[in-house]
JSON list of C-alpha atoms and ligand atoms in Angstrom, two decimals:
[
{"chain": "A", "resi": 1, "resn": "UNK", "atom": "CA", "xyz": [19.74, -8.69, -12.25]},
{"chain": "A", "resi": 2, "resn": "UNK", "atom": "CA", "xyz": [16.38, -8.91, -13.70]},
{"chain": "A", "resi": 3, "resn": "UNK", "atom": "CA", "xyz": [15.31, -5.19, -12.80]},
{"chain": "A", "resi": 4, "resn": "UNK", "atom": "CA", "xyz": [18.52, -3.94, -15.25]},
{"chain": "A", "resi": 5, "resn": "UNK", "atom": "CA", "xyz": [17.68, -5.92, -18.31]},
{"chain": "A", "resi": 6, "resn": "UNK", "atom": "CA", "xyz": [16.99, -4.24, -21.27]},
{"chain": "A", "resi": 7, "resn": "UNK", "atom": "CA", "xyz": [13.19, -2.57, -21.53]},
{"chain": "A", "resi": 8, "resn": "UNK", "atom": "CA", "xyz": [10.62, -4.75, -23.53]},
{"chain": "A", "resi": 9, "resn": "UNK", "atom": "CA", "xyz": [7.72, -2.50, -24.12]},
{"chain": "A", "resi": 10, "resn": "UNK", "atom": "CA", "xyz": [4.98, -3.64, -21.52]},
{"chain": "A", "resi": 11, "resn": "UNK", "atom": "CA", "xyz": [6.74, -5.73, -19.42]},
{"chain": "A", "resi": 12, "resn": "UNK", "atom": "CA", "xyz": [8.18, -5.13, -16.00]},
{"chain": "A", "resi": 13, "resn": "UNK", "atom": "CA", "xyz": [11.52, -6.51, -15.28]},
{"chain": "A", "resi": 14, "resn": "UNK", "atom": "CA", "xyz": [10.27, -7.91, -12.33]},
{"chain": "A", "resi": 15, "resn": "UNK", "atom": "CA", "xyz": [11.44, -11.26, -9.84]},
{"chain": "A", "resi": 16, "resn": "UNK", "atom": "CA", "xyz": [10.90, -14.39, -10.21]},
{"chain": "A", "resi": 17, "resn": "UNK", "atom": "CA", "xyz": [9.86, -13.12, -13.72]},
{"chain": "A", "resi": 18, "resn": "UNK", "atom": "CA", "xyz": [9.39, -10.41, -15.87]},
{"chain": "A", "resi": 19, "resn": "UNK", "atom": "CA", "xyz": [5.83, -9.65, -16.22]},
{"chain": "A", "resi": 20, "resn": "UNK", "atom": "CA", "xyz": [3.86, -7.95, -19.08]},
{"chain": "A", "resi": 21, "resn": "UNK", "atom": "CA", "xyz": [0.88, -5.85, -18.20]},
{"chain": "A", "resi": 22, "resn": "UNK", "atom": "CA", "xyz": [-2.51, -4.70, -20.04]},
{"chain": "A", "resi": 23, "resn": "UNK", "atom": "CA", "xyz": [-1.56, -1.29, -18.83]},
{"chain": "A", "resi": 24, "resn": "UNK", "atom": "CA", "xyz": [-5.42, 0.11, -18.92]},
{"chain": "A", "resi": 25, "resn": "UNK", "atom": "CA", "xyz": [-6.22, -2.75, -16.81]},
{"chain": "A", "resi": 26, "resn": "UNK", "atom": "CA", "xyz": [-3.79, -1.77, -14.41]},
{"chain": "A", "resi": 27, "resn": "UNK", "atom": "CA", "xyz": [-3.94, 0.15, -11.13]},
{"chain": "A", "resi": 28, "resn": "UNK", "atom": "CA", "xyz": [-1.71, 1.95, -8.85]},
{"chain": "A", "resi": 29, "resn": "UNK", "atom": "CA", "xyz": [-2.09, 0.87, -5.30]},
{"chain": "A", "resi": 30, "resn": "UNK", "atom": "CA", "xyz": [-1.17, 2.75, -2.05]},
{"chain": "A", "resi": 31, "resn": "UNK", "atom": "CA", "xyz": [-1.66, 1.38, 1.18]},
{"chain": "A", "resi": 32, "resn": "UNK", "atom": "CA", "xyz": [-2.19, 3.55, 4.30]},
{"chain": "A", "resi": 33, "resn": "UNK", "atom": "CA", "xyz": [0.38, 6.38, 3.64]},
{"chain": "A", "resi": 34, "resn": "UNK", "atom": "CA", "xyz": [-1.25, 8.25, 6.49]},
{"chain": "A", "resi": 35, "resn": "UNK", "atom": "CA", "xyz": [0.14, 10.31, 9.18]},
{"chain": "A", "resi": 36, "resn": "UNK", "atom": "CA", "xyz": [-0.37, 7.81, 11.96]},
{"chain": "A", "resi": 37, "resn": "UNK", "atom": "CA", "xyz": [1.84, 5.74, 10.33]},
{"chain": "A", "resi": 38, "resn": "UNK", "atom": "CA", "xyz": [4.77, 7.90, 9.11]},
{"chain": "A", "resi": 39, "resn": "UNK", "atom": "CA", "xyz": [4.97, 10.85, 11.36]},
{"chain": "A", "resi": 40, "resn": "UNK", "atom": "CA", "xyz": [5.53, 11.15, 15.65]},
{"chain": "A", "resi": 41, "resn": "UNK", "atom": "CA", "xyz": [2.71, 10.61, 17.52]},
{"chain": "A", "resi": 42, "resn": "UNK", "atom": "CA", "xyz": [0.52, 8.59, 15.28]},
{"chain": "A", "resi": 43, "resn": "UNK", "atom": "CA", "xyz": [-0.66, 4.95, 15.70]},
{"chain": "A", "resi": 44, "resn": "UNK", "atom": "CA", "xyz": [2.53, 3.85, 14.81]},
{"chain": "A", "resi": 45, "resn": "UNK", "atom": "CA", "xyz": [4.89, 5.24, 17.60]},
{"chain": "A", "resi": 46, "resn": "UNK", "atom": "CA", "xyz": [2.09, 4.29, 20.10]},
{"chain": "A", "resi": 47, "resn": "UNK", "atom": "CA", "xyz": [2.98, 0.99, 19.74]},
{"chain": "A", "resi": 48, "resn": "UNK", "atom": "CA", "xyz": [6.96, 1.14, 19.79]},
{"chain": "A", "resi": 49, "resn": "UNK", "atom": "CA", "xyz": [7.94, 1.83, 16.76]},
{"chain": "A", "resi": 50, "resn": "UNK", "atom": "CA", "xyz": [10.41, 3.99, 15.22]},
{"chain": "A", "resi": 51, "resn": "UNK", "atom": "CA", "xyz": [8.88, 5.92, 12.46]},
{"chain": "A", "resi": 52, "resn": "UNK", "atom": "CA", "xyz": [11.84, 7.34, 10.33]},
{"chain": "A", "resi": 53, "resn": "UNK", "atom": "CA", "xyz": [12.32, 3.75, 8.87]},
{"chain": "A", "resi": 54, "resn": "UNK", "atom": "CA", "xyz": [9.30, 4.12, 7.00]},
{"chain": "A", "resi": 55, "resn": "UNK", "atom": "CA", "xyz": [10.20, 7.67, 5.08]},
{"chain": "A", "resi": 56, "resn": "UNK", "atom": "CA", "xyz": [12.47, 6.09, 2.31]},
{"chain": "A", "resi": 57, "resn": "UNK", "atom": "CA", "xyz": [8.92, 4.54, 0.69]},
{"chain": "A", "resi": 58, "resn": "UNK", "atom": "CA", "xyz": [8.03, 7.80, 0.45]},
{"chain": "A", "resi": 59, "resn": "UNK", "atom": "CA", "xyz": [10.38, 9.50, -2.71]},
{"chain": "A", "resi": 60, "resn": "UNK", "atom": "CA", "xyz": [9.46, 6.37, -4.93]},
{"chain": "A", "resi": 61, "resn": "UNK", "atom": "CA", "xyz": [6.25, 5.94, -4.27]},
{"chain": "A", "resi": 62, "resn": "UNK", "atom": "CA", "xyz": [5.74, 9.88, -5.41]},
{"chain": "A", "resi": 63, "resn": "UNK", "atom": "CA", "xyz": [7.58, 8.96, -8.63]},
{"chain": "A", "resi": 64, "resn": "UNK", "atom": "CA", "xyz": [5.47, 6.28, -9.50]},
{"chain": "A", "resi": 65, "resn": "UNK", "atom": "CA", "xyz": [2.32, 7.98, -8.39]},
{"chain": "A", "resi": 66, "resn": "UNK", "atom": "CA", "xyz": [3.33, 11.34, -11.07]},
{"chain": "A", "resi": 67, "resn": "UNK", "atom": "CA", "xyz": [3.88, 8.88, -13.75]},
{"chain": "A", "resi": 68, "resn": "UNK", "atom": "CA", "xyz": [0.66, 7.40, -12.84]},
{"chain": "A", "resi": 69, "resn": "UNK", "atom": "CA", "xyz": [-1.28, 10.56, -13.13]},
{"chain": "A", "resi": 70, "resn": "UNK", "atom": "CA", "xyz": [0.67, 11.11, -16.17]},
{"chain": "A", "resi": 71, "resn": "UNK", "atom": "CA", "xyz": [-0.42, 8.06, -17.99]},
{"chain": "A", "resi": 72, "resn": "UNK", "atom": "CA", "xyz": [-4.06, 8.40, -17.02]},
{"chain": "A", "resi": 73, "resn": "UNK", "atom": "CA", "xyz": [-3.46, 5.28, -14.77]},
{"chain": "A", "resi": 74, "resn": "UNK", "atom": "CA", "xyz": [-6.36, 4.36, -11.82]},
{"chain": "A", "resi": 75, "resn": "UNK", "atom": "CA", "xyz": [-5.16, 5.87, -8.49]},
{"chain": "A", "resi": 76, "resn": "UNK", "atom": "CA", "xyz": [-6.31, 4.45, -5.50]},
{"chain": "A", "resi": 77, "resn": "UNK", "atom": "CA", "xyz": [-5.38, 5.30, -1.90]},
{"chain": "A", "resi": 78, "resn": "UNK", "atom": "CA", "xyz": [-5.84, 3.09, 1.28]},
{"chain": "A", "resi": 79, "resn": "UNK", "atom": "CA", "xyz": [-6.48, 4.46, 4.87]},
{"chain": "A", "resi": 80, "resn": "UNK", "atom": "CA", "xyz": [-6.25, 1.73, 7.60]},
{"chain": "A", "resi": 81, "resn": "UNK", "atom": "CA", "xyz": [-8.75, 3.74, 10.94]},
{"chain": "A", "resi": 82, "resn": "UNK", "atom": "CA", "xyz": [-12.05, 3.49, 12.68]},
{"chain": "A", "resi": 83, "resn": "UNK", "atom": "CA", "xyz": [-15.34, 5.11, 13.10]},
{"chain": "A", "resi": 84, "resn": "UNK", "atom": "CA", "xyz": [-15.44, 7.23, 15.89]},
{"chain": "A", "resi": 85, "resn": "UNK", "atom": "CA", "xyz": [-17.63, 5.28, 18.02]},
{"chain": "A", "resi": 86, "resn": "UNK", "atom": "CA", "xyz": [-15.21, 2.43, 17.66]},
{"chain": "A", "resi": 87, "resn": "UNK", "atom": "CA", "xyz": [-18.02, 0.10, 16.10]},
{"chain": "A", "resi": 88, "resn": "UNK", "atom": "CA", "xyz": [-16.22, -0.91, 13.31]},
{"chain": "A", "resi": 89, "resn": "UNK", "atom": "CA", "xyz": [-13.02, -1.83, 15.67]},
{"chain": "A", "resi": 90, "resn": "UNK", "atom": "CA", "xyz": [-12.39, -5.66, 17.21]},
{"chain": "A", "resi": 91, "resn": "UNK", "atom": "CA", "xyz": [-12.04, -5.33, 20.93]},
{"chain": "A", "resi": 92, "resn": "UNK", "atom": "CA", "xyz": [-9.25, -7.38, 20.22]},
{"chain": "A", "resi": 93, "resn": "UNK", "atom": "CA", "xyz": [-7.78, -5.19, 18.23]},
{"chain": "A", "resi": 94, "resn": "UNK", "atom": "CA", "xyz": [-8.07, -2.16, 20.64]},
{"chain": "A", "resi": 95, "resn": "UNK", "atom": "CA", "xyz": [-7.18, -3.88, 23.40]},
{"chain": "A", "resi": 96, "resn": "UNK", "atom": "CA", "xyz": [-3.93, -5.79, 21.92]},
{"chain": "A", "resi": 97, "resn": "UNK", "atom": "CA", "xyz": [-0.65, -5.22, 23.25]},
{"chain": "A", "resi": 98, "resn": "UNK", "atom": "CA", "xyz": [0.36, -1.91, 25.62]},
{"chain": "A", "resi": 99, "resn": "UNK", "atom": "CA", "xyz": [0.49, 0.76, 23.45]},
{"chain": "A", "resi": 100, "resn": "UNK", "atom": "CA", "xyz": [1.16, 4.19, 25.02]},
{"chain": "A", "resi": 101, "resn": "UNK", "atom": "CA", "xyz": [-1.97, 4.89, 23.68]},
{"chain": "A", "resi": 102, "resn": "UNK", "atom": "CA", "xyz": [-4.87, 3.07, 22.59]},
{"chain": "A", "resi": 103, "resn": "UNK", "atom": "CA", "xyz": [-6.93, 3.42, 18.94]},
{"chain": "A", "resi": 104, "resn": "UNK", "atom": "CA", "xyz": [-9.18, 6.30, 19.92]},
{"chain": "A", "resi": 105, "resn": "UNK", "atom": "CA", "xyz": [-7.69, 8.04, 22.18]},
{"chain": "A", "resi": 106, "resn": "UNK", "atom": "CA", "xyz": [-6.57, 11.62, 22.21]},
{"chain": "A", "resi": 107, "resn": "UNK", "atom": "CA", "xyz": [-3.30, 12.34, 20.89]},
{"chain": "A", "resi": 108, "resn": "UNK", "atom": "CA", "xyz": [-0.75, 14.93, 18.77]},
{"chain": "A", "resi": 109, "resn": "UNK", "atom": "CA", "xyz": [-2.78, 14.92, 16.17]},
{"chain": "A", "resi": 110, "resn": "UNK", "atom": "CA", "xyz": [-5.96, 13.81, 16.98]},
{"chain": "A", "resi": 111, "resn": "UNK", "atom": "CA", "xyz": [-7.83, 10.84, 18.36]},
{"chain": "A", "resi": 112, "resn": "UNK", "atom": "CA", "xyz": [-5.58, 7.46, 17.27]},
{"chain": "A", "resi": 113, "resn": "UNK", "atom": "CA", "xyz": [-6.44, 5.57, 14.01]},
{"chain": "A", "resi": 114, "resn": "UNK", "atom": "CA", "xyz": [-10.10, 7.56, 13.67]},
{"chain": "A", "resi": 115, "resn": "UNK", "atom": "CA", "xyz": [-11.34, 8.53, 10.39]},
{"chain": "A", "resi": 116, "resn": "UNK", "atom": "CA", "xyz": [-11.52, 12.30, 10.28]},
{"chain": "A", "resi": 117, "resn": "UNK", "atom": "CA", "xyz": [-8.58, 13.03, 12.65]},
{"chain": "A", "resi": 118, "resn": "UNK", "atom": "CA", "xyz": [-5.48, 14.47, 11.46]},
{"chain": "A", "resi": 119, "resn": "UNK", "atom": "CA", "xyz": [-3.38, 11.81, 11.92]},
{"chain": "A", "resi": 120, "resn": "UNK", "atom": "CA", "xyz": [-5.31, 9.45, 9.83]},
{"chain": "A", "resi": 121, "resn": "UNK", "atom": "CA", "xyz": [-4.66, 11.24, 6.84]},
{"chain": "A", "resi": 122, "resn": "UNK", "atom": "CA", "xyz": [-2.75, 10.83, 4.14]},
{"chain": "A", "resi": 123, "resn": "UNK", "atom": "CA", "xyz": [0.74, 12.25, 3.84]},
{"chain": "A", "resi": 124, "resn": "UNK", "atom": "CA", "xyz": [1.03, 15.82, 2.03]},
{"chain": "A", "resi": 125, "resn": "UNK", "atom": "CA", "xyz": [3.86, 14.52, -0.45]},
{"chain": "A", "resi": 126, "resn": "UNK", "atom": "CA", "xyz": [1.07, 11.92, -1.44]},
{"chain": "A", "resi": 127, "resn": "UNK", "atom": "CA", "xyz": [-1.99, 14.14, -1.29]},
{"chain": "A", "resi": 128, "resn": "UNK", "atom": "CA", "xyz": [-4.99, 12.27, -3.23]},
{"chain": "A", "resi": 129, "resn": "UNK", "atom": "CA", "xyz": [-5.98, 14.39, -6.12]},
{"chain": "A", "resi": 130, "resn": "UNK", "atom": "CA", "xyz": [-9.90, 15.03, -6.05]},
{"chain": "A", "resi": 131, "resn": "UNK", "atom": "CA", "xyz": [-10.23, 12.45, -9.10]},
{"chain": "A", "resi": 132, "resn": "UNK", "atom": "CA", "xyz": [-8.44, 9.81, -7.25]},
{"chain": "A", "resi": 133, "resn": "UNK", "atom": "CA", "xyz": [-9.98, 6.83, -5.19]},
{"chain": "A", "resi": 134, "resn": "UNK", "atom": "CA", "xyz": [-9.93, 7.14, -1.53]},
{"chain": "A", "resi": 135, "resn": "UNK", "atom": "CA", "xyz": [-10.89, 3.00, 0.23]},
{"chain": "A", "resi": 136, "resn": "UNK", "atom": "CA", "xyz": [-11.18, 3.65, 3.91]},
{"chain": "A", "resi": 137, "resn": "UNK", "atom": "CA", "xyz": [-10.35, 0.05, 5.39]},
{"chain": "A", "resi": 138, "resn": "UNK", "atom": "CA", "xyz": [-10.95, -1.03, 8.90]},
{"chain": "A", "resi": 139, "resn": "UNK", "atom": "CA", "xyz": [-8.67, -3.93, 8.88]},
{"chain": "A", "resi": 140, "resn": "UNK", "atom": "CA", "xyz": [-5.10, -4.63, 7.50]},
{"chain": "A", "resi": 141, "resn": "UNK", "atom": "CA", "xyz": [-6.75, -6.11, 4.24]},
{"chain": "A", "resi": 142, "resn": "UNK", "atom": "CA", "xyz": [-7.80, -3.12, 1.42]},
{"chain": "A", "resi": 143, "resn": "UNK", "atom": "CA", "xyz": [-10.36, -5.95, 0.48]},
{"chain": "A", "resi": 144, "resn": "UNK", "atom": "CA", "xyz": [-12.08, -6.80, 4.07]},
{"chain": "A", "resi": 145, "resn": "UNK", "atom": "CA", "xyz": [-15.18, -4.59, 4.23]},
{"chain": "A", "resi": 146, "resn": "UNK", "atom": "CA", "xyz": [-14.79, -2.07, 1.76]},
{"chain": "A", "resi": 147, "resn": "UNK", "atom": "CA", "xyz": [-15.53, -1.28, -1.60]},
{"chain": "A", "resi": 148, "resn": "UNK", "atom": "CA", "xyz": [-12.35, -1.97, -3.21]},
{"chain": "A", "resi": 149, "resn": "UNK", "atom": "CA", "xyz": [-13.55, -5.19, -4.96]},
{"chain": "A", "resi": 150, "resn": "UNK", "atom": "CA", "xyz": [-16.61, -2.89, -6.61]},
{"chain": "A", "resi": 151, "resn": "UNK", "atom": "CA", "xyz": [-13.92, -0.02, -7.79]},
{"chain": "A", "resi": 152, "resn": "UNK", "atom": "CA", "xyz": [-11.59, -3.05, -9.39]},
{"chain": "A", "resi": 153, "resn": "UNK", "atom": "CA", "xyz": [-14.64, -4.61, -11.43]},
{"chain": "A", "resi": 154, "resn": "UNK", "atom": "CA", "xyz": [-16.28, -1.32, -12.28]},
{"chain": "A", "resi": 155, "resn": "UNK", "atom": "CA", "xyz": [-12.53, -0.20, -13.84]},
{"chain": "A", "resi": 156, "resn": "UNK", "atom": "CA", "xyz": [-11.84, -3.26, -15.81]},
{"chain": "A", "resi": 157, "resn": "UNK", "atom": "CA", "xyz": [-8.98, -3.98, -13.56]},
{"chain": "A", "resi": 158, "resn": "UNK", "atom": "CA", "xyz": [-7.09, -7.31, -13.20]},
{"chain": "A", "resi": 159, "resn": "UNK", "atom": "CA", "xyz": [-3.45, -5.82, -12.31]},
{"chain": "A", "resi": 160, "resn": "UNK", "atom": "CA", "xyz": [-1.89, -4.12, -9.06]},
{"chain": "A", "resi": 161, "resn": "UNK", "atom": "CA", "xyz": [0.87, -2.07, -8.74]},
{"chain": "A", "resi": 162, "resn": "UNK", "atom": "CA", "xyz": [1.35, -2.46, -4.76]},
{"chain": "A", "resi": 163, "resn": "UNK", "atom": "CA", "xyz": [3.41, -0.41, -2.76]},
{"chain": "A", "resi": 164, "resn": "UNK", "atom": "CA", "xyz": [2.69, 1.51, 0.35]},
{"chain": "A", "resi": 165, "resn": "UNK", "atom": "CA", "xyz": [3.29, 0.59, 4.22]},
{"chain": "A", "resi": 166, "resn": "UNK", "atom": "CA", "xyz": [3.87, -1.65, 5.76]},
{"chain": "A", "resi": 167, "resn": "UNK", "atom": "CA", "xyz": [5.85, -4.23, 3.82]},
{"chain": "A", "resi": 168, "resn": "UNK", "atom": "CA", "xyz": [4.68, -7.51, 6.17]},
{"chain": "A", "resi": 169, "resn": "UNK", "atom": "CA", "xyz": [1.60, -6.05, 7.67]},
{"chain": "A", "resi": 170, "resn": "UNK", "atom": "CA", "xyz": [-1.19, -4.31, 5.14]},
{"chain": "A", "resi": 171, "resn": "UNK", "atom": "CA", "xyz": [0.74, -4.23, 1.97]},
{"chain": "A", "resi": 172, "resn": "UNK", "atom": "CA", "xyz": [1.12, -8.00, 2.50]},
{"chain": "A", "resi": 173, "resn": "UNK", "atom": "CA", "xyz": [-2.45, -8.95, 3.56]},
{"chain": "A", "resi": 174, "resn": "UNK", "atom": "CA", "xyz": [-3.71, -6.96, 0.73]},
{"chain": "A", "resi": 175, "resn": "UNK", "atom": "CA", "xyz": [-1.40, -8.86, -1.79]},
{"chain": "A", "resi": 176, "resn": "UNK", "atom": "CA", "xyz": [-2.90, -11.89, -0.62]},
{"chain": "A", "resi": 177, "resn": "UNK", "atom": "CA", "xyz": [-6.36, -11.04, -0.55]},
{"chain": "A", "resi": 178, "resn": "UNK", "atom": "CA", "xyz": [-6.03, -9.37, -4.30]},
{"chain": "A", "resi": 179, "resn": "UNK", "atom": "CA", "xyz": [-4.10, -12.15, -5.43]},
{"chain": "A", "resi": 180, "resn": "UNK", "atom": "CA", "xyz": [-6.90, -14.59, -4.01]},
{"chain": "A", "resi": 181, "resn": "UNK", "atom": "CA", "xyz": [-9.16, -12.78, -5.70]},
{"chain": "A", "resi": 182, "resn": "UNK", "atom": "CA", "xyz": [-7.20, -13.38, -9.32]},
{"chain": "A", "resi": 183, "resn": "UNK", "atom": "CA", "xyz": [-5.48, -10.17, -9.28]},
{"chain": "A", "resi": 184, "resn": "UNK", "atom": "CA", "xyz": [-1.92, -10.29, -10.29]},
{"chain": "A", "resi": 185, "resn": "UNK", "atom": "CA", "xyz": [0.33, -7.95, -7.94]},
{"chain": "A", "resi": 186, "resn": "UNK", "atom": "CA", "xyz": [3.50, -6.37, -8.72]},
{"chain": "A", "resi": 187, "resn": "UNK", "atom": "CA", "xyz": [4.57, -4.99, -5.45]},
{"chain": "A", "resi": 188, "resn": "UNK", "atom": "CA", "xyz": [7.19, -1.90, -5.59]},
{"chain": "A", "resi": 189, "resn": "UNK", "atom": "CA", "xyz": [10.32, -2.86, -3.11]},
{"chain": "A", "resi": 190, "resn": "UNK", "atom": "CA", "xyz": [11.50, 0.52, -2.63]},
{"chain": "A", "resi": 191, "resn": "UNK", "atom": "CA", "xyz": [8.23, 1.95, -2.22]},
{"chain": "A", "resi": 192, "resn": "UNK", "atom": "CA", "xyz": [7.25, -0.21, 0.62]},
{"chain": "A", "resi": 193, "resn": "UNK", "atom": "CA", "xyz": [8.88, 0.20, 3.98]},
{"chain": "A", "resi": 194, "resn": "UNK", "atom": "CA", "xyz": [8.47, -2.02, 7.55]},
{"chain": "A", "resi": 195, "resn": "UNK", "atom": "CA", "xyz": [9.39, -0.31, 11.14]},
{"chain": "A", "resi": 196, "resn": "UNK", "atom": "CA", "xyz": [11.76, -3.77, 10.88]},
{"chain": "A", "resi": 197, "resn": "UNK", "atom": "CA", "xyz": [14.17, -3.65, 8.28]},
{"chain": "A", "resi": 198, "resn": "UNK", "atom": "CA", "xyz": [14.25, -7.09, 8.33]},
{"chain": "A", "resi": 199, "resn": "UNK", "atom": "CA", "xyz": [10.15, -8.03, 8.20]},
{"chain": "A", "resi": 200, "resn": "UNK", "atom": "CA", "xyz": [10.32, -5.84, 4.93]},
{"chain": "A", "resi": 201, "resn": "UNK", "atom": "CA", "xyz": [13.31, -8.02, 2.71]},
{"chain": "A", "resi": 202, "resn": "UNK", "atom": "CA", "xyz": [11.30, -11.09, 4.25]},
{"chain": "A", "resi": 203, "resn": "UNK", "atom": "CA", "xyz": [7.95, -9.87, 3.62]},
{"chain": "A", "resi": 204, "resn": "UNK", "atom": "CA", "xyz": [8.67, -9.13, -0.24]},
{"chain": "A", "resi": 205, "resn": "UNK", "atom": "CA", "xyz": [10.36, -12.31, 0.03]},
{"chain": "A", "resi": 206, "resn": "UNK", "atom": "CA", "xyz": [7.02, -14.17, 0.74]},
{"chain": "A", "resi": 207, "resn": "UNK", "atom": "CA", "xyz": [5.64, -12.68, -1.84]},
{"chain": "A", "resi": 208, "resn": "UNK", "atom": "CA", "xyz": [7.81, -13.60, -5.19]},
{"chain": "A", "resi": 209, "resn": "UNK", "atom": "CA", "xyz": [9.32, -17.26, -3.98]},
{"chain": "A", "resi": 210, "resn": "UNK", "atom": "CA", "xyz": [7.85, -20.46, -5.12]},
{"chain": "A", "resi": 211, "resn": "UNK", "atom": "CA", "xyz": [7.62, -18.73, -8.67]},
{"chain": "A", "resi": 212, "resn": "UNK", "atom": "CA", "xyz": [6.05, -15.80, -7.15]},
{"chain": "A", "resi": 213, "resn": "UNK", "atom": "CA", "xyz": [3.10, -17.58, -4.68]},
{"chain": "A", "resi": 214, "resn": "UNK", "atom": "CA", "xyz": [1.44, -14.29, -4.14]},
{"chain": "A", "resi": 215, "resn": "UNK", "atom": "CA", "xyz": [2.35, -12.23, -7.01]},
{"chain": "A", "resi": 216, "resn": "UNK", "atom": "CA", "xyz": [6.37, -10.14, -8.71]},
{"chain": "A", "resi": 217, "resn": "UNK", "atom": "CA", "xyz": [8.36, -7.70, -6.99]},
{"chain": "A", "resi": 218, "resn": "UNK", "atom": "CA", "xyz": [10.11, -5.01, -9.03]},
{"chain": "A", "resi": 219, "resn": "UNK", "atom": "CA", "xyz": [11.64, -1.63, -8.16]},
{"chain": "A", "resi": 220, "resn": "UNK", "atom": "CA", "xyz": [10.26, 1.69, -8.91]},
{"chain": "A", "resi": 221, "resn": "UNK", "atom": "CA", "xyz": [12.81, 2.18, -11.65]},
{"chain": "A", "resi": 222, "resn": "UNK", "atom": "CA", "xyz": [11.80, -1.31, -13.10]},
{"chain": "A", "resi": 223, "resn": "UNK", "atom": "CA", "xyz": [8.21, 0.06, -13.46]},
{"chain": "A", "resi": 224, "resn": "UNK", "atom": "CA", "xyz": [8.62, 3.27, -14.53]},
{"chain": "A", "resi": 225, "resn": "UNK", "atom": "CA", "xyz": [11.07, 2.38, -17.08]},
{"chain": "A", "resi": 226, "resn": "UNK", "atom": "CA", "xyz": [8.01, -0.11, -18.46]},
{"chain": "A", "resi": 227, "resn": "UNK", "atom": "CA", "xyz": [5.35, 2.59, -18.09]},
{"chain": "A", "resi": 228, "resn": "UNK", "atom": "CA", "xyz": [7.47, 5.04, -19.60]},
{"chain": "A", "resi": 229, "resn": "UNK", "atom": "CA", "xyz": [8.40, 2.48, -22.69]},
{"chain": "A", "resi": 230, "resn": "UNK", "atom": "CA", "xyz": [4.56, 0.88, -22.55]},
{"chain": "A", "resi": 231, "resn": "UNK", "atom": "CA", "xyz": [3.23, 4.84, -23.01]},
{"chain": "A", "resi": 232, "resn": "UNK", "atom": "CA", "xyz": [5.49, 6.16, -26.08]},
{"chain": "B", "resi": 301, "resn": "C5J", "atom": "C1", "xyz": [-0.23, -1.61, 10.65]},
{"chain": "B", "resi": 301, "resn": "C5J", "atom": "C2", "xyz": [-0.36, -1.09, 8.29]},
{"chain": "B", "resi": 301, "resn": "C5J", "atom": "N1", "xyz": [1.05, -1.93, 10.60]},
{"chain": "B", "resi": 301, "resn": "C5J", "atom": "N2", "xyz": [-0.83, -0.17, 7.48]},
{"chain": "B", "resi": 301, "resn": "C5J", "atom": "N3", "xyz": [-0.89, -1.14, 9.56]},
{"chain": "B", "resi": 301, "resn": "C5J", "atom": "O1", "xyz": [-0.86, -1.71, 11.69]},
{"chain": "B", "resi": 301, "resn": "C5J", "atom": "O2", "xyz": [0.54, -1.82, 7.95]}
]
């Protein structure tokens, strides 16, 4: 198993390959660890789902995220919502499916999906520190109409660690955006999660076969053990 081989400093026992990373030009990724995601009530149970399958991201992705701030490493924080007025949200998006209720209206904790409202925010295990980047994304994409291409070039950064929710949906559109873009991705397994158990083995899946099309997958162990040996 590739994750347990021995620790070469810099490199990431990741699948299909282990990968070596320029560490300062590297950048921790989380997608949309918000409230109407993870917790009753939000977005997220609207449309079916049942949320508890997406908590076990959360321990992992809260180690990787201290050794992060540790090492000095970029932070940067998705949130997937809409303006209030809806201007920024497709029809077809709002009007999609028969969700118990719709993006923008009133619920638990707050209006659905709507920047400023409770439930869009981020988790308090994950909190943003003040210093960290916050991209608030309309879409499923972190790169479709934000500033998240800007932040990247302005860092110096040409590697993603990826993990976040959920696994098939915007961790997986933003893997193949960055990795259009030339980023290489190394998305965390355990720190992603899918309402579908199943959509998550399949959606990492997508992203390491045919000699890893879209980018590596390693656990959080895997990269800590290489940030920890890459930092001493
Ligand atoms: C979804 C996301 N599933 N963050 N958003 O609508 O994956």
């Amino acid at each position: 198993m590739l994750n347990s081989a021995k620790p070469t400093k810099g490199v990431i026992g990741a699948e299909p390959e282990p990968i070596k990373l320029d560490w300062p030009a590297t950048a921790l990724l989380i997608i949309d660890m918000q409230r109407d995601f993870m917790e009753p009530g939000g977005f997220g149970e609207t449309l079916g789902n049942d949320v508890s399958q997406l908590a076990r991201a959360v321990k992992p992705i809260g180690a990787v995220l201290t050794a992060a701030r540790d090492t000095g490493m970029l932070v940067i924080h998705t949130r997937e919502g809409h303006l209030p007025d809806l201007s920024d949200a497709p029809p077809a998006k709002v009007e999609r499916g028969a969700p118990s209720l719709r993006i923008g209206d009133p619920g638990p904790m707050g209006r659905i999906l709507i920047r400023g409202e409770a439930g869009h925010d981020i988790i308090p295990e994950l909190y943003p520190l003040d210093s960290e980047i916050v991209i608030d994304k309309p879409g499923k994409g972190a790169f479709y109409a934000t500033e998240l291409g800007d932040v990247l070039e302005k860092y110096g950064i040409e590697n993603l660690l990826v993990c976040g929710v959920t696994t098939e949906v915007c961790v997986n559109t933003t893997v193949r955006e960055a990795n259009d873009r030339g980023y290489r991705c190394v998305v965390i397994s355990d720190g992603c999660a899918s309402y579908f158990p199943e959509f998550h083995e399949m959606g990492l899946k997508m992203i390491k076969a045919q000699g890893g099309i879209f980018g590596w997958v390693a656990n959080s162990a895997a990269v800590l053990e290489a940030m920890k040996v890459s930092t001493t």
